[in-house]
Amino acid sequence: MTIDGFQPMTLLDWPNKVGCTVFLKGCNFRCPFCHNAPLVEWEGKQPAPALALEKFQDFLTRRQGLLDGVCVSGGEPLLQPHLPQLLETIKTLGFLVKVDTNGSFPQRLQELWKLGLVDYVAMDIKNSPARYGETAGVPGLDLAPIRESVSWLLEGQVDYEFRTTVVRQFHDAASFDAIGPWIAGAKRYYLQTYTARDTVLRPGLTPWDQEAMEGFAAQMRPYVGHVEVR
Ligand code: SF4
């Protein structure tokens, strides 16, 4: 197994933790605002591995006591058949594991948690149910697995956050009118301001300004313990 993208240190992705991030290729969604187009649309053009597993193990061994954990991101990491082995490697070396997911695979996520391989989950809430498929780039998307992931995380067995990348072309006040009641009782919710990059799937999208983002955050505060724009 290889690591398809690697960030040796991240402070922002995990509350009060210092970690590194690994990116694994492949995703079942095609969010137009996705920043990781080379990892998502890799079929037929195998991306060069960023790091072999052995080198990643060496890296972690040298960071014991310096980093708290590893953020496993993508793409959608739960698509990877070898994910359990990767997480076991990370846990064996004494690091916490954060999994970033789009919520499509609730059973796989729960199985990994039951094995003691997941300490924190960051799940995307792409949009209101009414605009979910459009925002995920999958028209007609079946929301049942997404709803199941949300319900399981709300039970609070594993520490978690929900987050939405907010894009002017997809999100407005009506989005948060619907998302708020859906995730009511959640611990943490982050609104991420969209930033245009060269690697985005669909160029030409634009962010909301800070004032609008704070307005959306205010809509969410009656429903969620901690709401933040980042
Ligand atoms: S933003 Fe996440 S869920 Fe959407 S296409 Fe990119 S990797 Fe997949």
GROMACS .gro file of N, CA, C and O and ligand atoms in nm, residues 27 29-31 33-34 40 74-76 102 124 126 201, ligand 1:
model
   64
   27CYS      N    1  -1.252   0.833  -0.482
   27CYS     CA    2  -1.369   0.884  -0.410
   27CYS      C    3  -1.494   0.848  -0.489
   27CYS      O    4  -1.493   0.847  -0.612
   29PHE      N    5  -1.763   1.036  -0.460
   29PHE     CA    6  -1.828   1.163  -0.487
   29PHE      C    7  -1.746   1.241  -0.590
   29PHE      O    8  -1.629   1.208  -0.616
   30ARG      N    9  -1.807   1.346  -0.643
   30ARG     CA   10  -1.738   1.436  -0.736
   30ARG      C   11  -1.776   1.580  -0.701
   30ARG      O   12  -1.825   1.654  -0.787
   31CYS      N   13  -1.754   1.617  -0.577
   31CYS     CA   14  -1.789   1.753  -0.533
   31CYS      C   15  -1.721   1.854  -0.625
   31CYS      O   16  -1.597   1.851  -0.637
   33PHE      N   17  -1.631   2.143  -0.590
   33PHE     CA   18  -1.534   2.230  -0.519
   33PHE      C   19  -1.419   2.151  -0.460
   33PHE      O   20  -1.335   2.207  -0.389
   34CYS      N   21  -1.410   2.020  -0.489
   34CYS     CA   22  -1.305   1.936  -0.432
   34CYS      C   23  -1.167   1.989  -0.471
   34CYS      O   24  -1.139   2.016  -0.587
   40VAL      N   25  -0.896   1.225  -0.679
   40VAL     CA   26  -1.033   1.178  -0.699
   40VAL      C   27  -1.049   1.119  -0.839
   40VAL      O   28  -1.110   1.014  -0.858
   74GLY      N   29  -0.857   1.193   0.209
   74GLY     CA   30  -0.860   1.144   0.072
   74GLY      C   31  -0.882   1.259  -0.025
   74GLY      O   32  -0.843   1.372   0.004
   75GLY      N   33  -0.957   1.223  -0.127
   75GLY     CA   34  -1.035   1.102  -0.151
   75GLY      C   35  -1.125   1.063  -0.034
   75GLY      O   36  -1.143   1.137   0.060
   76GLU      N   37  -1.181   0.943  -0.049
   76GLU     CA   38  -1.262   0.886   0.058
   76GLU      C   39  -1.186   0.765   0.112
   76GLU      O   40  -1.184   0.659   0.050
  102ASN      N   41  -1.673   1.121   0.384
  102ASN     CA   42  -1.793   1.185   0.333
  102ASN      C   43  -1.920   1.116   0.385
  102ASN      O   44  -2.031   1.151   0.344
  124ASP      N   45  -1.801   1.523   0.647
  124ASP     CA   46  -1.857   1.631   0.567
  124ASP      C   47  -2.009   1.624   0.568
  124ASP      O   48  -2.067   1.516   0.549
  126LYS      N   49  -2.239   1.781   0.320
  126LYS     CA   50  -2.219   1.856   0.194
  126LYS      C   51  -2.318   1.970   0.179
  126LYS      O   52  -2.284   2.076   0.128
  201LEU      N   53  -1.196   2.059  -0.882
  201LEU     CA   54  -1.261   1.982  -0.989
  201LEU      C   55  -1.330   2.073  -1.090
  201LEU      O   56  -1.323   2.049  -1.209
  231SF4     S1   57  -1.443   1.686  -0.148
  231SF4    FE1   58  -1.414   1.489  -0.047
  231SF4     S2   59  -1.602   1.376  -0.090
  231SF4    FE2   60  -1.594   1.543  -0.238
  231SF4     S3   61  -1.494   1.457  -0.421
  231SF4    FE3   62  -1.334   1.553  -0.295
  231SF4     S4   63  -1.255   1.387  -0.169
  231SF4    FE4   64  -1.453   1.318  -0.249
   0.00000   0.00000   0.00000
